[in-house]
Amino acid sequence: MPRTLVIVGTPVPGSFTHALADAYTSGLRAAGESDIVVRDLATTDLPHDPPARTALRAPDGATDHLEPVVAALVDELLAAEHVVVLFPQWWGGQPAVLKAWLDRVVLSGVAFRSMGAGLPEKLLRGRTARVVMTMDSPRWWNQLVYRDSAVVQLTRATFWYTGVKVVGVDRLTVVKTSTPERRAAWLARLEARGRRDARLSPAAAGRR
Protein backbone atom coordinates (compact mmCIF):
# COMPACT_ATOMS: atom_id res chain seq x y z
CA MET A 1 0.00 0.00 0.00
CA PRO A 2 1.26 3.52 -0.69
CA ARG A 3 2.53 5.38 2.30
CA THR A 4 2.55 8.80 0.62
CA LEU A 5 -0.15 10.03 -1.75
CA VAL A 6 0.83 13.11 -3.77
CA ILE A 7 -2.14 14.95 -5.31
CA VAL A 8 -1.17 17.27 -8.18
CA GLY A 9 -4.25 19.50 -8.18
CA THR A 10 -4.16 21.26 -11.54
CA PRO A 11 -5.75 20.45 -14.92
CA VAL A 12 -2.74 21.86 -16.79
CA PRO A 13 -0.16 19.20 -17.76
CA GLY A 14 3.52 19.99 -17.33
CA SER A 15 2.91 22.91 -14.98
CA PHE A 16 5.18 24.34 -12.30
CA THR A 17 2.95 22.53 -9.80
CA HIS A 18 4.11 19.29 -11.44
CA ALA A 19 7.73 20.37 -11.07
CA LEU A 20 7.15 21.03 -7.37
CA ALA A 21 5.57 17.59 -6.98
CA ASP A 22 8.57 16.03 -8.73
CA ALA A 23 10.94 17.86 -6.38
CA TYR A 24 9.00 16.71 -3.33
CA THR A 25 8.93 13.07 -4.42
CA SER A 26 12.65 13.26 -5.22
CA GLY A 27 13.21 14.30 -1.61
CA LEU A 28 11.13 11.36 -0.37
CA ARG A 29 13.11 8.90 -2.47
CA ALA A 30 16.43 10.44 -1.46
CA ALA A 31 15.43 9.81 2.17
CA GLY A 32 14.72 6.16 1.38
CA GLU A 33 10.95 6.30 0.90
CA SER A 34 9.65 4.23 -2.02
CA ASP A 35 5.95 3.79 -1.18
CA ILE A 36 4.72 6.77 -3.17
CA VAL A 37 1.69 7.25 -5.42
CA VAL A 38 1.45 10.43 -7.51
CA ARG A 39 -2.13 11.21 -8.51
CA ASP A 40 -1.92 13.70 -11.38
CA LEU A 41 -5.39 15.20 -11.75
CA ALA A 42 -4.42 16.62 -15.15
CA THR A 43 -4.37 13.07 -16.53
CA THR A 44 -6.97 11.37 -14.30
CA ASP A 45 -10.37 10.72 -15.84
CA LEU A 46 -12.29 11.79 -12.75
CA PRO A 47 -16.03 12.35 -13.24
CA HIS A 48 -16.70 15.73 -11.66
CA ASP A 49 -20.47 15.42 -11.34
CA PRO A 50 -21.97 12.66 -9.18
CA PRO A 51 -24.66 10.65 -10.98
CA ALA A 52 -26.80 10.75 -7.83
CA ARG A 53 -26.67 12.12 -4.30
CA THR A 54 -25.78 8.64 -3.05
CA ALA A 55 -22.47 8.93 -4.92
CA LEU A 56 -21.37 11.53 -2.37
CA ARG A 57 -21.53 9.02 0.48
CA ALA A 58 -20.03 5.65 1.36
CA PRO A 59 -22.36 4.19 4.02
CA ASP A 60 -20.40 2.04 6.47
CA GLY A 61 -17.39 2.34 4.18
CA ALA A 62 -19.08 0.68 1.19
CA THR A 63 -17.86 1.95 -2.20
CA ASP A 64 -19.29 -0.65 -4.59
CA HIS A 65 -22.03 1.79 -5.67
CA LEU A 66 -19.46 4.35 -6.87
CA GLU A 67 -18.01 4.61 -10.36
CA PRO A 68 -14.97 2.28 -10.52
CA VAL A 69 -12.49 5.15 -10.96
CA VAL A 70 -13.92 6.94 -7.91
CA ALA A 71 -13.88 3.78 -5.79
CA ALA A 72 -10.23 3.26 -6.75
CA LEU A 73 -9.37 6.83 -5.74
CA VAL A 74 -11.08 6.31 -2.37
CA ASP A 75 -8.99 3.17 -1.83
CA GLU A 76 -5.90 5.15 -2.79
CA LEU A 77 -6.64 7.76 -0.13
CA LEU A 78 -7.39 5.20 2.58
CA ALA A 79 -4.14 3.35 1.85
CA ALA A 80 -2.03 6.47 2.40
CA GLU A 81 -0.42 7.48 5.67
CA HIS A 82 0.69 10.90 4.38
CA VAL A 83 -1.15 13.06 1.83
CA VAL A 84 0.43 15.97 -0.02
CA VAL A 85 -1.79 18.35 -1.98
CA LEU A 86 -0.17 20.76 -4.42
CA PHE A 87 -2.22 23.28 -6.42
CA PRO A 88 -2.24 26.78 -7.93
CA GLN A 89 -4.60 29.31 -6.41
CA TRP A 90 -7.21 30.35 -8.97
CA TRP A 91 -9.70 33.12 -8.16
CA GLY A 92 -8.83 32.88 -4.50
CA GLY A 93 -9.62 29.17 -4.42
CA GLN A 94 -8.70 25.77 -5.84
CA PRO A 95 -8.93 24.58 -9.44
CA ALA A 96 -12.17 22.73 -10.19
CA VAL A 97 -10.33 19.46 -10.72
CA LEU A 98 -9.01 19.49 -7.15
CA LYS A 99 -12.40 20.47 -5.73
CA ALA A 100 -13.88 17.57 -7.68
CA TRP A 101 -11.36 15.18 -6.11
CA LEU A 102 -12.32 16.43 -2.65
CA ASP A 103 -16.05 16.18 -3.37
CA ARG A 104 -15.93 12.72 -4.94
CA VAL A 105 -13.24 11.03 -2.83
CA VAL A 106 -13.32 12.45 0.73
CA LEU A 107 -16.68 10.92 1.54
CA SER A 108 -18.95 10.49 4.51
CA GLY A 109 -18.55 6.91 5.66
CA VAL A 110 -14.87 6.60 4.82
CA ALA A 111 -13.42 9.97 5.85
CA PHE A 112 -15.89 10.98 8.57
CA ARG A 113 -19.26 10.20 10.09
CA SER A 114 -21.71 12.78 11.33
CA MET A 115 -22.31 12.63 15.06
CA GLY A 116 -25.02 15.30 15.07
CA ALA A 117 -24.82 19.02 15.84
CA GLY A 118 -22.21 19.34 13.09
CA LEU A 119 -19.64 17.26 14.96
CA PRO A 120 -17.69 14.64 12.99
CA GLU A 121 -16.34 11.25 13.88
CA LYS A 122 -12.90 11.63 12.32
CA LEU A 123 -12.16 8.44 10.39
CA LEU A 124 -8.79 9.50 8.91
CA ARG A 125 -7.00 9.92 12.23
CA GLY A 126 -3.36 8.84 12.28
CA ARG A 127 -2.63 10.38 8.88
CA THR A 128 -0.62 13.51 8.14
CA ALA A 129 -0.81 16.04 5.32
CA ARG A 130 1.14 18.84 3.69
CA VAL A 131 -0.36 21.62 1.54
CA VAL A 132 1.56 23.47 -1.16
CA MET A 133 -0.12 26.39 -2.94
CA THR A 134 1.30 28.64 -5.64
CA MET A 135 -0.11 32.13 -6.18
CA ASP A 136 0.15 35.08 -8.52
CA SER A 137 -1.37 37.36 -5.87
CA PRO A 138 0.92 38.81 -3.19
CA ARG A 139 0.89 37.21 0.22
CA TRP A 140 -0.70 40.28 1.83
CA TRP A 141 -3.55 40.22 -0.71
CA ASN A 142 -4.18 36.53 -0.06
CA GLN A 143 -4.41 37.17 3.67
CA LEU A 144 -6.30 40.48 3.65
CA VAL A 145 -8.72 39.97 0.75
CA TYR A 146 -9.04 36.19 0.35
CA ARG A 147 -8.49 35.40 4.05
CA ASP A 148 -6.32 32.46 2.95
CA SER A 149 -9.55 30.73 1.94
CA ALA A 150 -8.07 28.08 -0.37
CA VAL A 151 -5.72 26.84 2.36
CA VAL A 152 -8.32 27.13 5.12
CA GLN A 153 -10.74 24.95 3.17
CA LEU A 154 -8.15 22.17 3.00
CA THR A 155 -6.56 22.46 6.41
CA ARG A 156 -9.69 23.06 8.48
CA ALA A 157 -12.82 22.16 6.51
CA THR A 158 -11.29 18.97 5.10
CA PHE A 159 -8.23 17.70 6.96
CA TRP A 160 -9.13 18.83 10.49
CA TYR A 161 -12.71 17.66 10.01
CA THR A 162 -11.57 14.18 8.99
CA GLY A 163 -8.78 13.86 11.56
CA VAL A 164 -5.73 14.42 9.34
CA LYS A 165 -2.90 16.34 11.01
CA VAL A 166 -1.42 19.06 8.77
CA VAL A 167 2.34 19.19 9.27
CA GLY A 168 3.00 22.20 7.09
CA VAL A 169 1.73 24.69 4.51
CA ASP A 170 3.83 26.36 1.81
CA ARG A 171 2.44 29.43 0.00
CA LEU A 172 4.71 30.23 -2.94
CA THR A 173 4.27 33.70 -4.43
CA VAL A 174 4.45 35.59 -6.77
CA VAL A 175 4.89 32.89 -9.43
CA LYS A 176 4.18 34.82 -12.64
CA THR A 177 7.01 37.33 -12.02
CA SER A 178 9.40 34.88 -10.36
CA THR A 179 12.95 34.53 -11.64
CA PRO A 180 14.54 31.19 -12.56
CA GLU A 181 16.61 31.53 -9.39
CA ARG A 182 13.50 32.02 -7.27
CA ARG A 183 11.84 28.98 -8.80
CA ALA A 184 14.96 26.92 -8.25
CA ALA A 185 14.87 27.94 -4.58
CA TRP A 186 11.24 26.83 -4.31
CA LEU A 187 12.06 23.48 -5.90
CA ALA A 188 14.94 23.03 -3.46
CA ARG A 189 12.57 23.84 -0.59
CA LEU A 190 10.09 21.18 -1.73
CA GLU A 191 12.86 18.63 -2.11
CA ALA A 192 13.90 19.37 1.48
CA ARG A 193 10.28 19.06 2.62
CA GLY A 194 10.13 15.62 1.04
CA ARG A 195 13.29 14.52 2.84
CA ARG A 196 11.90 15.71 6.15
CA ASP A 197 8.41 14.27 5.65
CA ALA A 198 9.86 10.84 4.89
CA ARG A 199 10.68 10.69 8.60
CA LEU A 200 6.97 10.85 9.41
CA SER A 201 6.58 7.25 8.30
CA PRO A 202 6.71 4.59 11.04
CA ALA A 203 8.58 2.39 8.57
CA ALA A 204 11.09 5.15 7.90
CA ALA A 205 11.52 5.73 11.63
CA GLY A 206 12.40 2.07 12.03
CA ARG A 207 15.16 2.41 9.45
CA ARG A 208 16.89 5.20 11.39
mmCIF file of C-alpha atoms in Angstrom:
data_model
loop_
_atom_site.group_PDB
_atom_site.id
_atom_site.type_symbol
_atom_site.label_atom_id
_atom_site.label_comp_id
_atom_site.label_asym_id
_atom_site.label_seq_id
_atom_site.Cartn_x
_atom_site.Cartn_y
_atom_site.Cartn_z
ATOM 1 C CA MET A 1 0.000 0.000 0.000
ATOM 2 C CA PRO A 2 1.265 3.517 -0.691
ATOM 3 C CA ARG A 3 2.531 5.385 2.295
ATOM 4 C CA THR A 4 2.552 8.804 0.618
ATOM 5 C CA LEU A 5 -0.146 10.027 -1.755
ATOM 6 C CA VAL A 6 0.830 13.112 -3.768
ATOM 7 C CA ILE A 7 -2.140 14.952 -5.308
ATOM 8 C CA VAL A 8 -1.174 17.271 -8.177
ATOM 9 C CA GLY A 9 -4.251 19.501 -8.184
ATOM 10 C CA THR A 10 -4.162 21.259 -11.536
ATOM 11 C CA PRO A 11 -5.748 20.449 -14.917
ATOM 12 C CA VAL A 12 -2.744 21.860 -16.794
ATOM 13 C CA PRO A 13 -0.158 19.195 -17.758
ATOM 14 C CA GLY A 14 3.517 19.992 -17.327
ATOM 15 C CA SER A 15 2.906 22.913 -14.980
ATOM 16 C CA PHE A 16 5.178 24.339 -12.297
ATOM 17 C CA THR A 17 2.946 22.528 -9.801
ATOM 18 C CA HIS A 18 4.110 19.286 -11.443
ATOM 19 C CA ALA A 19 7.731 20.375 -11.073
ATOM 20 C CA LEU A 20 7.146 21.032 -7.371
ATOM 21 C CA ALA A 21 5.574 17.588 -6.980
ATOM 22 C CA ASP A 22 8.573 16.029 -8.731
ATOM 23 C CA ALA A 23 10.943 17.856 -6.377
ATOM 24 C CA TYR A 24 9.004 16.708 -3.330
ATOM 25 C CA THR A 25 8.933 13.073 -4.420
ATOM 26 C CA SER A 26 12.654 13.260 -5.220
ATOM 27 C CA GLY A 27 13.210 14.298 -1.610
ATOM 28 C CA LEU A 28 11.134 11.363 -0.371
ATOM 29 C CA ARG A 29 13.110 8.904 -2.474
ATOM 30 C CA ALA A 30 16.429 10.444 -1.462
ATOM 31 C CA ALA A 31 15.432 9.810 2.172
ATOM 32 C CA GLY A 32 14.716 6.157 1.381
ATOM 33 C CA GLU A 33 10.947 6.302 0.896
ATOM 34 C CA SER A 34 9.648 4.235 -2.025
ATOM 35 C CA ASP A 35 5.949 3.786 -1.185
ATOM 36 C CA ILE A 36 4.718 6.769 -3.173
ATOM 37 C CA VAL A 37 1.691 7.249 -5.422
ATOM 38 C CA VAL A 38 1.448 10.428 -7.507
ATOM 39 C CA ARG A 39 -2.127 11.211 -8.506
ATOM 40 C CA ASP A 40 -1.921 13.700 -11.377
ATOM 41 C CA LEU A 41 -5.385 15.203 -11.754
ATOM 42 C CA ALA A 42 -4.419 16.619 -15.153
ATOM 43 C CA THR A 43 -4.371 13.067 -16.526
ATOM 44 C CA THR A 44 -6.973 11.369 -14.296
ATOM 45 C CA ASP A 45 -10.374 10.724 -15.842
ATOM 46 C CA LEU A 46 -12.286 11.792 -12.750
ATOM 47 C CA PRO A 47 -16.034 12.347 -13.244
ATOM 48 C CA HIS A 48 -16.703 15.732 -11.659
ATOM 49 C CA ASP A 49 -20.465 15.416 -11.342
ATOM 50 C CA PRO A 50 -21.965 12.657 -9.183
ATOM 51 C CA PRO A 51 -24.655 10.654 -10.984
ATOM 52 C CA ALA A 52 -26.804 10.746 -7.831
ATOM 53 C CA ARG A 53 -26.667 12.121 -4.298
ATOM 54 C CA THR A 54 -25.782 8.641 -3.046
ATOM 55 C CA ALA A 55 -22.471 8.932 -4.923
ATOM 56 C CA LEU A 56 -21.367 11.528 -2.371
ATOM 57 C CA ARG A 57 -21.535 9.023 0.483
ATOM 58 C CA ALA A 58 -20.028 5.654 1.360
ATOM 59 C CA PRO A 59 -22.355 4.188 4.015
ATOM 60 C CA ASP A 60 -20.403 2.035 6.474
ATOM 61 C CA GLY A 61 -17.393 2.336 4.180
ATOM 62 C CA ALA A 62 -19.080 0.683 1.187
ATOM 63 C CA THR A 63 -17.860 1.953 -2.204
ATOM 64 C CA ASP A 64 -19.295 -0.652 -4.594
ATOM 65 C CA HIS A 65 -22.029 1.793 -5.672
ATOM 66 C CA LEU A 66 -19.463 4.348 -6.869
ATOM 67 C CA GLU A 67 -18.011 4.606 -10.362
ATOM 68 C CA PRO A 68 -14.970 2.285 -10.524
ATOM 69 C CA VAL A 69 -12.494 5.153 -10.958
ATOM 70 C CA VAL A 70 -13.922 6.943 -7.914
ATOM 71 C CA ALA A 71 -13.879 3.781 -5.791
ATOM 72 C CA ALA A 72 -10.228 3.257 -6.755
ATOM 73 C CA LEU A 73 -9.368 6.826 -5.735
ATOM 74 C CA VAL A 74 -11.082 6.306 -2.374
ATOM 75 C CA ASP A 75 -8.993 3.168 -1.828
ATOM 76 C CA GLU A 76 -5.897 5.153 -2.789
ATOM 77 C CA LEU A 77 -6.638 7.757 -0.126
ATOM 78 C CA LEU A 78 -7.391 5.197 2.576
ATOM 79 C CA ALA A 79 -4.143 3.347 1.852
ATOM 80 C CA ALA A 80 -2.026 6.469 2.397
ATOM 81 C CA GLU A 81 -0.420 7.480 5.665
ATOM 82 C CA HIS A 82 0.692 10.903 4.382
ATOM 83 C CA VAL A 83 -1.152 13.059 1.831
ATOM 84 C CA VAL A 84 0.435 15.971 -0.018
ATOM 85 C CA VAL A 85 -1.789 18.354 -1.984
ATOM 86 C CA LEU A 86 -0.167 20.764 -4.425
ATOM 87 C CA PHE A 87 -2.216 23.279 -6.417
ATOM 88 C CA PRO A 88 -2.235 26.782 -7.933
ATOM 89 C CA GLN A 89 -4.602 29.314 -6.410
ATOM 90 C CA TRP A 90 -7.210 30.355 -8.975
ATOM 91 C CA TRP A 91 -9.703 33.123 -8.158
ATOM 92 C CA GLY A 92 -8.829 32.879 -4.499
ATOM 93 C CA GLY A 93 -9.619 29.170 -4.418
ATOM 94 C CA GLN A 94 -8.705 25.773 -5.837
ATOM 95 C CA PRO A 95 -8.934 24.578 -9.441
ATOM 96 C CA ALA A 96 -12.174 22.735 -10.185
ATOM 97 C CA VAL A 97 -10.329 19.460 -10.719
ATOM 98 C CA LEU A 98 -9.008 19.494 -7.147
ATOM 99 C CA LYS A 99 -12.398 20.473 -5.731
ATOM 100 C CA ALA A 100 -13.885 17.567 -7.683
ATOM 101 C CA TRP A 101 -11.359 15.179 -6.110
ATOM 102 C CA LEU A 102 -12.317 16.430 -2.651
ATOM 103 C CA ASP A 103 -16.053 16.181 -3.366
ATOM 104 C CA ARG A 104 -15.931 12.723 -4.942
ATOM 105 C CA VAL A 105 -13.235 11.028 -2.826
ATOM 106 C CA VAL A 106 -13.321 12.450 0.728
ATOM 107 C CA LEU A 107 -16.678 10.917 1.543
ATOM 108 C CA SER A 108 -18.953 10.489 4.508
ATOM 109 C CA GLY A 109 -18.554 6.908 5.664
ATOM 110 C CA VAL A 110 -14.868 6.604 4.816
ATOM 111 C CA ALA A 111 -13.416 9.973 5.850
ATOM 112 C CA PHE A 112 -15.890 10.981 8.570
ATOM 113 C CA ARG A 113 -19.258 10.202 10.094
ATOM 114 C CA SER A 114 -21.706 12.784 11.328
ATOM 115 C CA MET A 115 -22.315 12.632 15.064
ATOM 116 C CA GLY A 116 -25.021 15.298 15.070
ATOM 117 C CA ALA A 117 -24.817 19.023 15.841
ATOM 118 C CA GLY A 118 -22.213 19.339 13.088
ATOM 119 C CA LEU A 119 -19.635 17.262 14.956
ATOM 120 C CA PRO A 120 -17.686 14.641 12.989
ATOM 121 C CA GLU A 121 -16.341 11.247 13.885
ATOM 122 C CA LYS A 122 -12.905 11.630 12.323
ATOM 123 C CA LEU A 123 -12.159 8.444 10.385
ATOM 124 C CA LEU A 124 -8.792 9.499 8.908
ATOM 125 C CA ARG A 125 -6.998 9.916 12.233
ATOM 126 C CA GLY A 126 -3.360 8.842 12.275
ATOM 127 C CA ARG A 127 -2.632 10.381 8.880
ATOM 128 C CA THR A 128 -0.623 13.511 8.138
ATOM 129 C CA ALA A 129 -0.812 16.037 5.316
ATOM 130 C CA ARG A 130 1.137 18.840 3.694
ATOM 131 C CA VAL A 131 -0.365 21.617 1.543
ATOM 132 C CA VAL A 132 1.565 23.467 -1.157
ATOM 133 C CA MET A 133 -0.115 26.391 -2.939
ATOM 134 C CA THR A 134 1.300 28.641 -5.644
ATOM 135 C CA MET A 135 -0.114 32.129 -6.182
ATOM 136 C CA ASP A 136 0.148 35.081 -8.516
ATOM 137 C CA SER A 137 -1.369 37.359 -5.870
ATOM 138 C CA PRO A 138 0.917 38.812 -3.194
ATOM 139 C CA ARG A 139 0.890 37.209 0.219
ATOM 140 C CA TRP A 140 -0.702 40.276 1.833
ATOM 141 C CA TRP A 141 -3.550 40.220 -0.706
ATOM 142 C CA ASN A 142 -4.185 36.530 -0.058
ATOM 143 C CA GLN A 143 -4.414 37.175 3.672
ATOM 144 C CA LEU A 144 -6.304 40.477 3.653
ATOM 145 C CA VAL A 145 -8.725 39.965 0.746
ATOM 146 C CA TYR A 146 -9.045 36.188 0.348
ATOM 147 C CA ARG A 147 -8.491 35.402 4.046
ATOM 148 C CA ASP A 148 -6.321 32.460 2.947
ATOM 149 C CA SER A 149 -9.548 30.734 1.941
ATOM 150 C CA ALA A 150 -8.073 28.080 -0.365
ATOM 151 C CA VAL A 151 -5.724 26.837 2.360
ATOM 152 C CA VAL A 152 -8.321 27.133 5.118
ATOM 153 C CA GLN A 153 -10.736 24.946 3.175
ATOM 154 C CA LEU A 154 -8.154 22.172 2.996
ATOM 155 C CA THR A 155 -6.561 22.457 6.414
ATOM 156 C CA ARG A 156 -9.694 23.065 8.481
ATOM 157 C CA ALA A 157 -12.820 22.162 6.514
ATOM 158 C CA THR A 158 -11.292 18.966 5.105
ATOM 159 C CA PHE A 159 -8.231 17.705 6.959
ATOM 160 C CA TRP A 160 -9.129 18.832 10.488
ATOM 161 C CA TYR A 161 -12.712 17.663 10.006
ATOM 162 C CA THR A 162 -11.574 14.183 8.989
ATOM 163 C CA GLY A 163 -8.779 13.856 11.560
ATOM 164 C CA VAL A 164 -5.728 14.423 9.344
ATOM 165 C CA LYS A 165 -2.898 16.337 11.009
ATOM 166 C CA VAL A 166 -1.420 19.062 8.770
ATOM 167 C CA VAL A 167 2.341 19.189 9.273
ATOM 168 C CA GLY A 168 2.996 22.205 7.089
ATOM 169 C CA VAL A 169 1.725 24.692 4.511
ATOM 170 C CA ASP A 170 3.826 26.363 1.807
ATOM 171 C CA ARG A 171 2.437 29.426 0.003
ATOM 172 C CA LEU A 172 4.714 30.228 -2.943
ATOM 173 C CA THR A 173 4.270 33.699 -4.427
ATOM 174 C CA VAL A 174 4.453 35.595 -6.767
ATOM 175 C CA VAL A 175 4.893 32.893 -9.433
ATOM 176 C CA LYS A 176 4.177 34.825 -12.642
ATOM 177 C CA THR A 177 7.008 37.326 -12.022
ATOM 178 C CA SER A 178 9.405 34.884 -10.359
ATOM 179 C CA THR A 179 12.949 34.528 -11.642
ATOM 180 C CA PRO A 180 14.541 31.192 -12.561
ATOM 181 C CA GLU A 181 16.610 31.533 -9.389
ATOM 182 C CA ARG A 182 13.502 32.021 -7.275
ATOM 183 C CA ARG A 183 11.837 28.981 -8.801
ATOM 184 C CA ALA A 184 14.962 26.919 -8.248
ATOM 185 C CA ALA A 185 14.866 27.939 -4.582
ATOM 186 C CA TRP A 186 11.242 26.830 -4.306
ATOM 187 C CA LEU A 187 12.063 23.484 -5.897
ATOM 188 C CA ALA A 188 14.939 23.025 -3.458
ATOM 189 C CA ARG A 189 12.571 23.843 -0.588
ATOM 190 C CA LEU A 190 10.092 21.180 -1.726
ATOM 191 C CA GLU A 191 12.857 18.631 -2.109
ATOM 192 C CA ALA A 192 13.905 19.370 1.479
ATOM 193 C CA ARG A 193 10.276 19.060 2.619
ATOM 194 C CA GLY A 194 10.135 15.616 1.044
ATOM 195 C CA ARG A 195 13.289 14.516 2.837
ATOM 196 C CA ARG A 196 11.895 15.714 6.148
ATOM 197 C CA ASP A 197 8.415 14.271 5.649
ATOM 198 C CA ALA A 198 9.856 10.843 4.892
ATOM 199 C CA ARG A 199 10.683 10.689 8.596
ATOM 200 C CA LEU A 200 6.972 10.852 9.414
ATOM 201 C CA SER A 201 6.580 7.248 8.298
ATOM 202 C CA PRO A 202 6.714 4.593 11.037
ATOM 203 C CA ALA A 203 8.579 2.392 8.570
ATOM 204 C CA ALA A 204 11.093 5.146 7.901
ATOM 205 C CA ALA A 205 11.516 5.732 11.630
ATOM 206 C CA GLY A 206 12.403 2.069 12.026
ATOM 207 C CA ARG A 207 15.163 2.411 9.453
ATOM 208 C CA ARG A 208 16.888 5.202 11.389
#
